[in-house]
PDB file of C-alpha atoms in Angstrom:
ATOM      1  CA  MET K   1       0.015  -0.053  -0.083  1.00  0.00           C
ATOM      2  CA  ARG K   2       1.242   3.515  -0.884  1.00  0.00           C
ATOM      3  CA  ASP K   3       0.713   4.867   2.613  1.00  0.00           C
ATOM      4  CA  LEU K   4       3.100   2.263   4.106  1.00  0.00           C
ATOM      5  CA  GLY K   5       5.914   3.766   1.914  1.00  0.00           C
ATOM      6  CA  VAL K   6       4.851   7.262   2.827  1.00  0.00           C
ATOM      7  CA  GLY K   7       4.897   6.573   6.596  1.00  0.00           C
ATOM      8  CA  PHE K   8       8.454   5.203   6.323  1.00  0.00           C
ATOM      9  CA  GLY K   9       9.366   8.059   4.193  1.00  0.00           C
ATOM     10  CA  TYR K  10       8.646  10.438   7.115  1.00  0.00           C
ATOM     11  CA  LEU K  11      10.748   8.261   9.443  1.00  0.00           C
ATOM     12  CA  VAL K  12      13.613   8.569   6.975  1.00  0.00           C
ATOM     13  CA  ARG K  13      13.191  12.298   6.456  1.00  0.00           C
ATOM     14  CA  GLY K  14      12.960  12.906  10.249  1.00  0.00           C
ATOM     15  CA  GLN K  15      16.415  11.287  10.536  1.00  0.00           C
ATOM     16  CA  ARG K  16      17.780  13.420   7.751  1.00  0.00           C
ATOM     17  CA  TRP K  17      16.374  16.652   9.411  1.00  0.00           C
ATOM     18  CA  VAL K  18      18.235  15.946  12.594  1.00  0.00           C
ATOM     19  CA  ALA K  19      21.320  14.934  10.612  1.00  0.00           C
ATOM     20  CA  ARG K  20      21.319  18.511   9.192  1.00  0.00           C
ATOM     21  CA  HIS K  21      20.685  20.223  12.558  1.00  0.00           C
ATOM     22  CA  GLY K  22      23.297  18.592  14.701  1.00  0.00           C
ATOM     23  CA  LYS K  23      22.769  20.824  17.776  1.00  0.00           C
ATOM     24  CA  GLN K  24      19.148  19.608  18.062  1.00  0.00           C
ATOM     25  CA  TYR K  25      20.289  16.057  17.527  1.00  0.00           C
ATOM     26  CA  GLY K  26      22.710  16.348  20.313  1.00  0.00           C
ATOM     27  CA  PHE K  27      20.166  17.834  22.829  1.00  0.00           C
ATOM     28  CA  GLY K  28      17.699  15.238  21.642  1.00  0.00           C
ATOM     29  CA  LEU K  29      20.028  12.371  22.668  1.00  0.00           C
ATOM     30  CA  LEU K  30      20.077  13.490  26.340  1.00  0.00           C
ATOM     31  CA  PRO K  31      16.698  12.212  27.508  1.00  0.00           C
ATOM     32  CA  GLY K  32      17.006   8.893  25.664  1.00  0.00           C
ATOM     33  CA  LEU K  33      20.435   8.231  27.435  1.00  0.00           C
ATOM     34  CA  VAL K  34      18.827   8.927  30.793  1.00  0.00           C
ATOM     35  CA  THR K  35      16.024   6.602  30.208  1.00  0.00           C
ATOM     36  CA  LEU K  36      18.430   4.076  28.723  1.00  0.00           C
ATOM     37  CA  VAL K  37      20.367   4.025  31.966  1.00  0.00           C
ATOM     38  CA  LEU K  38      17.313   3.652  34.145  1.00  0.00           C
ATOM     39  CA  TYR K  39      15.866   0.781  32.017  1.00  0.00           C
ATOM     40  CA  ALA K  40      19.093  -0.936  31.792  1.00  0.00           C
ATOM     41  CA  ALA K  41      19.587  -0.859  35.653  1.00  0.00           C
ATOM     42  CA  ALA K  42      16.016  -2.237  36.096  1.00  0.00           C
ATOM     43  CA  LEU K  43      16.464  -5.140  33.607  1.00  0.00           C
ATOM     44  CA  VAL K  44      19.956  -6.035  35.176  1.00  0.00           C
ATOM     45  CA  ALA K  45      18.370  -6.170  38.562  1.00  0.00           C
ATOM     46  CA  LEU K  46      15.446  -8.447  37.123  1.00  0.00           C
ATOM     47  CA  ALA K  47      18.181 -10.641  35.533  1.00  0.00           C
ATOM     48  CA  LEU K  48      20.036 -10.959  39.045  1.00  0.00           C
ATOM     49  CA  TYR K  49      16.889 -11.322  41.332  1.00  0.00           C
ATOM     50  CA  GLY K  50      14.042 -12.657  39.059  1.00  0.00           C
ATOM     51  CA  ALA K  51      14.934 -16.177  39.870  1.00  0.00           C
ATOM     52  CA  ASP K  52      14.733 -15.383  43.689  1.00  0.00           C
ATOM     53  CA  PHE K  53      11.397 -13.499  43.154  1.00  0.00           C
ATOM     54  CA  THR K  54       9.805 -16.381  41.338  1.00  0.00           C
ATOM     55  CA  THR K  55      10.961 -18.800  43.896  1.00  0.00           C
ATOM     56  CA  TRP K  56       9.424 -16.478  46.677  1.00  0.00           C
ATOM     57  CA  ALA K  57       6.170 -16.117  44.722  1.00  0.00           C
ATOM     58  CA  THR K  58       5.734 -19.773  44.197  1.00  0.00           C
ATOM     59  CA  PRO K  59       6.116 -21.437  47.560  1.00  0.00           C
ATOM     60  CA  PHE K  60       3.513 -24.078  46.695  1.00  0.00           C
ATOM     61  CA  ALA K  61       6.048 -25.616  44.258  1.00  0.00           C
ATOM     62  CA  ASP K  62       8.559 -26.409  47.127  1.00  0.00           C
ATOM     63  CA  ASP K  63       6.819 -29.743  47.674  1.00  0.00           C
ATOM     64  CA  TRP K  64       6.998 -30.973  44.069  1.00  0.00           C
ATOM     65  CA  SER K  65       9.107 -33.733  43.003  1.00  0.00           C
ATOM     66  CA  SER K  66      12.481 -32.864  41.126  1.00  0.00           C
ATOM     67  CA  PRO K  67      12.830 -31.472  38.411  1.00  0.00           C
ATOM     68  CA  TRP K  68       9.464 -29.896  38.216  1.00  0.00           C
ATOM     69  CA  PRO K  69      10.152 -26.908  40.711  1.00  0.00           C
ATOM     70  CA  GLY K  70      13.223 -25.882  38.678  1.00  0.00           C
ATOM     71  CA  LEU K  71      11.590 -26.160  35.364  1.00  0.00           C
ATOM     72  CA  PHE K  72       8.313 -24.532  36.475  1.00  0.00           C
ATOM     73  CA  ARG K  73      10.044 -21.572  38.017  1.00  0.00           C
ATOM     74  CA  GLY K  74      12.726 -21.160  35.129  1.00  0.00           C
ATOM     75  CA  PHE K  75       9.718 -21.021  32.758  1.00  0.00           C
ATOM     76  CA  LEU K  76       8.243 -18.197  35.023  1.00  0.00           C
ATOM     77  CA  THR K  77      11.519 -16.378  35.226  1.00  0.00           C
ATOM     78  CA  ALA K  78      11.879 -16.412  31.477  1.00  0.00           C
ATOM     79  CA  VAL K  79       8.111 -15.254  30.946  1.00  0.00           C
ATOM     80  CA  LEU K  80       8.758 -12.431  33.551  1.00  0.00           C
ATOM     81  CA  PHE K  81      11.835 -11.197  31.751  1.00  0.00           C
ATOM     82  CA  ALA K  82      10.134 -11.438  28.274  1.00  0.00           C
ATOM     83  CA  LEU K  83       7.270  -9.321  29.714  1.00  0.00           C
ATOM     84  CA  ALA K  84       9.637  -6.782  31.165  1.00  0.00           C
ATOM     85  CA  LEU K  85      11.390  -6.400  27.857  1.00  0.00           C
ATOM     86  CA  LEU K  86       8.026  -5.876  26.004  1.00  0.00           C
ATOM     87  CA  LEU K  87       7.013  -3.472  28.583  1.00  0.00           C
ATOM     88  CA  ALA K  88      10.344  -1.794  28.078  1.00  0.00           C
ATOM     89  CA  VAL K  89       9.780  -1.399  24.354  1.00  0.00           C
ATOM     90  CA  LEU K  90       6.302  -0.172  24.824  1.00  0.00           C
ATOM     91  CA  THR K  91       7.069   2.463  27.470  1.00  0.00           C
ATOM     92  CA  PHE K  92      10.454   3.567  26.386  1.00  0.00           C
ATOM     93  CA  THR K  93       9.175   6.200  24.133  1.00  0.00           C
ATOM     94  CA  ALA K  94       6.532   7.566  26.496  1.00  0.00           C
ATOM     95  CA  VAL K  95       9.171   7.760  29.410  1.00  0.00           C
ATOM     96  CA  THR K  96      11.640   9.383  27.188  1.00  0.00           C
ATOM     97  CA  LEU K  97       9.165  11.897  25.977  1.00  0.00           C
ATOM     98  CA  LEU K  98       8.181  12.714  29.347  1.00  0.00           C
ATOM     99  CA  ILE K  99      11.687  13.186  30.675  1.00  0.00           C
ATOM    100  CA  GLY K 100      12.603  15.208  27.586  1.00  0.00           C
ATOM    101  CA  GLN K 101       9.370  17.189  27.148  1.00  0.00           C
ATOM    102  CA  PRO K 102      11.224  20.547  26.953  1.00  0.00           C
ATOM    103  CA  PHE K 103      13.809  19.171  24.423  1.00  0.00           C
ATOM    104  CA  TYR K 104      11.456  17.492  21.976  1.00  0.00           C
ATOM    105  CA  GLU K 105       8.885  20.235  22.324  1.00  0.00           C
ATOM    106  CA  ASN K 106      11.622  22.682  21.104  1.00  0.00           C
ATOM    107  CA  LEU K 107      12.879  20.258  18.394  1.00  0.00           C
ATOM    108  CA  SER K 108       9.313  19.748  17.072  1.00  0.00           C
ATOM    109  CA  GLU K 109       8.597  23.426  17.033  1.00  0.00           C
ATOM    110  CA  LYS K 110      11.936  24.048  14.874  1.00  0.00           C
ATOM    111  CA  VAL K 111      10.862  21.403  12.446  1.00  0.00           C
ATOM    112  CA  ASP K 112       7.428  23.159  12.164  1.00  0.00           C
ATOM    113  CA  ARG K 113       9.189  26.608  11.400  1.00  0.00           C
ATOM    114  CA  ASP K 114      11.598  24.878   9.145  1.00  0.00           C
ATOM    115  CA  VAL K 115       8.830  23.402   6.808  1.00  0.00           C
ATOM    116  CA  SER K 116       6.136  26.016   7.165  1.00  0.00           C
ATOM    117  CA  PRO K 117       5.663  28.179   4.279  1.00  0.00           C
ATOM    118  CA  ASP K 118       5.237  31.326   6.727  1.00  0.00           C
ATOM    119  CA  GLY K 119       8.140  30.074   9.112  1.00  0.00           C
ATOM    120  CA  THR K 120       5.871  29.921  12.080  1.00  0.00           C
ATOM    121  CA  ALA K 121       4.933  27.113  14.585  1.00  0.00           C
ATOM    122  CA  PRO K 122       1.824  26.341  16.555  1.00  0.00           C
ATOM    123  CA  GLU K 123       2.077  26.995  20.233  1.00  0.00           C
ATOM    124  CA  SER K 124       0.133  25.522  23.143  1.00  0.00           C
ATOM    125  CA  GLY K 125       0.217  28.625  25.362  1.00  0.00           C
ATOM    126  CA  LEU K 126       0.284  26.361  28.286  1.00  0.00           C
ATOM    127  CA  PRO K 127       2.858  26.438  31.082  1.00  0.00           C
ATOM    128  CA  LEU K 128       5.383  23.612  31.233  1.00  0.00           C
ATOM    129  CA  TRP K 129       3.822  21.960  34.305  1.00  0.00           C
ATOM    130  CA  ARG K 130       0.518  21.817  32.561  1.00  0.00           C
ATOM    131  CA  GLU K 131       2.071  20.356  29.430  1.00  0.00           C
ATOM    132  CA  LEU K 132       3.889  17.713  31.467  1.00  0.00           C
ATOM    133  CA  TRP K 133       0.640  16.828  33.334  1.00  0.00           C
ATOM    134  CA  ILE K 134      -1.226  16.389  30.169  1.00  0.00           C
ATOM    135  CA  SER K 135       1.697  14.371  28.431  1.00  0.00           C
ATOM    136  CA  GLY K 136       2.056  12.043  31.491  1.00  0.00           C
ATOM    137  CA  ARG K 137      -1.737  11.478  31.846  1.00  0.00           C
ATOM    138  CA  ASP K 138      -2.166  10.700  28.127  1.00  0.00           C
ATOM    139  CA  SER K 139       0.920   8.487  28.374  1.00  0.00           C
ATOM    140  CA  LEU K 140      -0.572   6.475  31.223  1.00  0.00           C
ATOM    141  CA  ARG K 141      -3.780   5.997  29.338  1.00  0.00           C
ATOM    142  CA  ILE K 142      -1.813   4.669  26.342  1.00  0.00           C
ATOM    143  CA  LEU K 143       0.217   2.493  28.427  1.00  0.00           C
ATOM    144  CA  VAL K 144      -2.996   0.812  29.813  1.00  0.00           C
ATOM    145  CA  ARG K 145      -4.269   0.190  26.189  1.00  0.00           C
ATOM    146  CA  ALA K 146      -0.958  -1.159  25.323  1.00  0.00           C
ATOM    147  CA  ALA K 147      -0.741  -3.465  28.377  1.00  0.00           C
ATOM    148  CA  LEU K 148      -4.230  -4.878  27.476  1.00  0.00           C
ATOM    149  CA  TRP K 149      -3.036  -5.572  24.003  1.00  0.00           C
ATOM    150  CA  GLY K 150      -0.091  -7.209  25.497  1.00  0.00           C
ATOM    151  CA  VAL K 151      -2.025  -9.542  27.735  1.00  0.00           C
ATOM    152  CA  LEU K 152      -4.327 -10.427  24.912  1.00  0.00           C
ATOM    153  CA  LEU K 153      -1.258 -11.240  22.481  1.00  0.00           C
ATOM    154  CA  PHE K 154       0.603 -13.141  25.354  1.00  0.00           C
ATOM    155  CA  GLY K 155      -2.549 -15.267  25.744  1.00  0.00           C
ATOM    156  CA  LEU K 156      -2.897 -15.938  22.014  1.00  0.00           C
ATOM    157  CA  GLY K 157       0.798 -16.713  21.789  1.00  0.00           C
ATOM    158  CA  PHE K 158      -0.059 -20.181  23.392  1.00  0.00           C
ATOM    159  CA  ILE K 159      -2.066 -21.216  20.292  1.00  0.00           C
ATOM    160  CA  PRO K 160       0.146 -23.561  18.223  1.00  0.00           C
ATOM    161  CA  VAL K 161       1.365 -22.327  15.092  1.00  0.00           C
ATOM    162  CA  VAL K 162      -0.633 -19.133  14.903  1.00  0.00           C
ATOM    163  CA  GLY K 163       0.931 -18.011  18.263  1.00  0.00           C
ATOM    164  CA  GLN K 164       4.468 -18.198  16.853  1.00  0.00           C
ATOM    165  CA  THR K 165       3.714 -16.810  13.492  1.00  0.00           C
ATOM    166  CA  VAL K 166       0.712 -14.496  13.226  1.00  0.00           C
ATOM    167  CA  VAL K 167       0.669 -13.172  16.828  1.00  0.00           C
ATOM    168  CA  PRO K 168       4.241 -11.860  16.741  1.00  0.00           C
ATOM    169  CA  VAL K 169       3.498  -9.919  13.568  1.00  0.00           C
ATOM    170  CA  ILE K 170       0.267  -8.483  15.050  1.00  0.00           C
ATOM    171  CA  GLY K 171       2.313  -7.380  18.009  1.00  0.00           C
ATOM    172  CA  PHE K 172       4.757  -5.471  15.885  1.00  0.00           C
ATOM    173  CA  PHE K 173       1.947  -3.555  14.304  1.00  0.00           C
ATOM    174  CA  VAL K 174       0.299  -2.942  17.602  1.00  0.00           C
ATOM    175  CA  THR K 175       3.639  -1.527  18.898  1.00  0.00           C
ATOM    176  CA  GLY K 176       4.048   0.593  15.878  1.00  0.00           C
ATOM    177  CA  PHE K 177       0.748   2.150  16.258  1.00  0.00           C
ATOM    178  CA  PHE K 178       1.341   3.097  19.881  1.00  0.00           C
ATOM    179  CA  LEU K 179       4.788   4.347  19.391  1.00  0.00           C
ATOM    180  CA  THR K 180       3.409   6.522  16.744  1.00  0.00           C
ATOM    181  CA  GLU K 181       0.879   7.990  18.967  1.00  0.00           C
ATOM    182  CA  GLU K 182       3.355   8.901  21.627  1.00  0.00           C
ATOM    183  CA  LEU K 183       5.561  10.452  18.996  1.00  0.00           C
ATOM    184  CA  THR K 184       2.974  12.497  17.050  1.00  0.00           C
ATOM    185  CA  ALA K 185       1.438  13.602  20.445  1.00  0.00           C
ATOM    186  CA  VAL K 186       4.404  16.030  20.937  1.00  0.00           C
ATOM    187  CA  ALA K 187       3.266  18.121  17.733  1.00  0.00           C
ATOM    188  CA  LEU K 188      -0.435  17.319  17.972  1.00  0.00           C
ATOM    189  CA  GLN K 189      -0.826  18.225  21.636  1.00  0.00           C
ATOM    190  CA  ARG K 190       0.751  21.597  20.811  1.00  0.00           C
ATOM    191  CA  ARG K 191      -2.045  22.044  18.371  1.00  0.00           C
ATOM    192  CA  GLY K 192      -4.762  21.358  21.079  1.00  0.00           C
ATOM    193  CA  VAL K 193      -5.639  17.823  19.671  1.00  0.00           C
ATOM    194  CA  ASP K 194      -6.654  15.756  22.678  1.00  0.00           C
ATOM    195  CA  LEU K 195      -5.988  11.993  23.192  1.00  0.00           C
ATOM    196  CA  ARG K 196      -9.332  10.743  21.785  1.00  0.00           C
ATOM    197  CA  ALA K 197      -9.105  13.089  18.549  1.00  0.00           C
ATOM    198  CA  ARG K 198      -5.429  11.795  18.111  1.00  0.00           C
ATOM    199  CA  LEU K 199      -6.400   8.140  18.322  1.00  0.00           C
ATOM    200  CA  THR K 200      -9.380   8.772  15.925  1.00  0.00           C
ATOM    201  CA  LEU K 201      -6.944  10.597  13.546  1.00  0.00           C
ATOM    202  CA  LEU K 202      -4.334   7.882  13.463  1.00  0.00           C
ATOM    203  CA  ARG K 203      -6.860   5.238  13.086  1.00  0.00           C
ATOM    204  CA  SER K 204      -8.087   6.922   9.879  1.00  0.00           C
ATOM    205  CA  ARG K 205      -4.635   6.406   8.337  1.00  0.00           C
ATOM    206  CA  LYS K 206      -3.562   3.027   9.865  1.00  0.00           C
ATOM    207  CA  THR K 207      -1.208   2.115   6.931  1.00  0.00           C
ATOM    208  CA  LEU K 208       0.611   5.499   7.267  1.00  0.00           C
ATOM    209  CA  VAL K 209       0.816   4.884  10.939  1.00  0.00           C
ATOM    210  CA  TRP K 210       2.096   1.506  10.446  1.00  0.00           C
ATOM    211  CA  GLY K 211       4.778   2.465   8.010  1.00  0.00           C
ATOM    212  CA  PHE K 212       6.180   5.020  10.152  1.00  0.00           C
ATOM    213  CA  GLY K 213       5.877   3.127  13.661  1.00  0.00           C
ATOM    214  CA  THR K 214       6.458  -0.625  12.859  1.00  0.00           C
ATOM    215  CA  PRO K 215       9.979  -0.295  11.383  1.00  0.00           C
ATOM    216  CA  LEU K 216      10.823   2.139  14.239  1.00  0.00           C
ATOM    217  CA  GLY K 217       9.471  -0.563  16.842  1.00  0.00           C
ATOM    218  CA  LEU K 218      11.511  -3.242  15.266  1.00  0.00           C
ATOM    219  CA  ALA K 219      14.686  -0.943  15.386  1.00  0.00           C
ATOM    220  CA  PHE K 220      13.910  -0.229  18.978  1.00  0.00           C
ATOM    221  CA  LEU K 221      14.529  -3.866  19.745  1.00  0.00           C
ATOM    222  CA  VAL K 222      18.351  -3.439  19.042  1.00  0.00           C
ATOM    223  CA  PRO K 223      19.975  -2.152  22.146  1.00  0.00           C
ATOM    224  CA  PHE K 224      21.056   1.530  21.961  1.00  0.00           C
ATOM    225  CA  VAL K 225      19.261   2.058  18.705  1.00  0.00           C
ATOM    226  CA  ALA K 226      16.292   3.756  20.211  1.00  0.00           C
ATOM    227  CA  VAL K 227      18.390   6.435  21.983  1.00  0.00           C
ATOM    228  CA  PHE K 228      20.029   7.395  18.582  1.00  0.00           C
ATOM    229  CA  LEU K 229      16.699   7.420  16.683  1.00  0.00           C
ATOM    230  CA  MET K 230      14.543   9.212  18.927  1.00  0.00           C
ATOM    231  CA  PRO K 231      15.395  12.714  17.924  1.00  0.00           C
ATOM    232  CA  GLY K 232      14.759  11.828  14.282  1.00  0.00           C
ATOM    233  CA  ALA K 233      11.652  10.091  15.272  1.00  0.00           C
ATOM    234  CA  VAL K 234      10.178  13.153  16.840  1.00  0.00           C
ATOM    235  CA  ALA K 235      11.075  15.240  13.715  1.00  0.00           C
ATOM    236  CA  GLY K 236       9.449  12.557  11.369  1.00  0.00           C
ATOM    237  CA  ALA K 237       6.512  12.308  13.615  1.00  0.00           C
ATOM    238  CA  THR K 238       6.101  16.193  13.543  1.00  0.00           C
ATOM    239  CA  LEU K 239       6.268  16.007   9.638  1.00  0.00           C
ATOM    240  CA  MET K 240       3.562  13.302   9.618  1.00  0.00           C
ATOM    241  CA  ALA K 241       1.329  15.172  12.089  1.00  0.00           C
ATOM    242  CA  ARG K 242       1.255  18.087   9.615  1.00  0.00           C
ATOM    243  CA  ASP K 243       0.103  15.554   6.870  1.00  0.00           C
ATOM    244  CA  LEU K 244      -2.434  14.090   9.060  1.00  0.00           C
ATOM    245  CA  LEU K 245      -3.970  17.434   9.720  1.00  0.00           C
ATOM    246  CA  GLY K 246      -3.641  18.680   6.013  1.00  0.00           C
ATOM    247  CA  GLU K 247      -1.165  21.325   6.873  1.00  0.00           C
ATOM    248  CA  VAL K 248       0.823  22.621   3.800  1.00  0.00           C
ATOM    249  CA  SER K 249       4.494  22.060   4.113  1.00  0.00           C
ATOM    250  CA  ALA K 250       7.106  23.909   2.058  1.00  0.00           C
ATOM    251  CA  GLY K 251       8.370  21.813  -0.893  1.00  0.00           C
ATOM    252  CA  ASP K 252       7.690  18.448   0.079  1.00  0.00           C
ATOM    253  CA  ALA K 253       5.958  15.148  -0.444  1.00  0.00           C
ATOM    254  CA  PRO K 254       7.757  12.438   1.361  1.00  0.00           C
ATOM    255  CA  GLU K 255       9.873  10.092  -0.618  1.00  0.00           C
ATOM    256  CA  GLU K 256       8.341   6.743  -1.513  1.00  0.00           C
ATOM    257  CA  PRO K 257       9.811   3.594  -2.688  1.00  0.00           C
ATOM    258  CA  GLU K 258       9.738   3.226  -6.547  1.00  0.00           C
ATOM    259  CA  GLY K 259       7.030   1.241  -8.049  1.00  0.00           C
ATOM    260  CA  SER K 260       4.786   1.698  -5.064  1.00  0.00           C
ATOM    261  CA  ILE K 261       1.095   1.446  -5.842  1.00  0.00           C
ATOM    262  CA  GLY K 262      -2.212   2.433  -4.394  1.00  0.00           C
ATOM    263  CA  SER K 263      -4.291   5.432  -3.504  1.00  0.00           C
ATOM    264  CA  ASP K 264      -4.045   7.891  -0.685  1.00  0.00           C
ATOM    265  CA  GLU K 265      -6.517   7.411   2.156  1.00  0.00           C
ATOM    266  CA  GLN K 266      -8.761  10.298   2.998  1.00  0.00           C
ATOM    267  CA  ARG K 267      -7.066  12.695   5.288  1.00  0.00           C
ATOM    268  CA  VAL K 268      -9.067  13.657   8.275  1.00  0.00           C
ATOM    269  CA  THR K 269      -8.751  16.803  10.550  1.00  0.00           C
ATOM    270  CA  PRO K 270     -10.238  16.235  13.946  1.00  0.00           C
TER     271      PRO K 270
END
């Protein structure tokens, strides 16, 4: 579908934008580095003490005959760590955006001014504490939605064949959707678009959203990559937000792979 290529094009263009604006890229790395250190410390602690936790949480297995207690607790420890990794992927963007709100807000505004025909950028007019409150509240709501999807997909993962093939693919598309929501929220919140309207807007262009967020979600699985891609992801999401709202940008239609076919889906303004 054409919109898949268009969405990926925004991701590429965002990385190119920060590559041309080294100062913005440098500042944009700081929140990701802080978040990475916090998450790495939590995952290391889980790796060191996860087995002790599962042993403490399953006293009923003490009376089982060998080797069942070890196998059962080993399985639970592996599941616990896998869920922690999934939660880390789903929440990394939200936490990084919350920590780096002033940095990414400034970056998004500069992208808007750079591509706007009149050189202006929308401003929320809200104090920083209010923006942080709205961002944190909305991120928590998205996290709840993502967690519900995670539980559902985890359960479906036990279905033979389908659980090992189709379900992981669905999981990546779900992750991509929620990543895109978090990233476009920087620009859309500044325009006064609330969470419900943002979700409606993104659902109206699912293939565009998947083209942007799904490759990004896959890249985020590689250690440290999320930190280096975050500034460009925010820039690309700002460009895509302009497209979603039908705003005119100076000289641009995003690059698409050669030979892509299909028709644009209708743009919707909330």
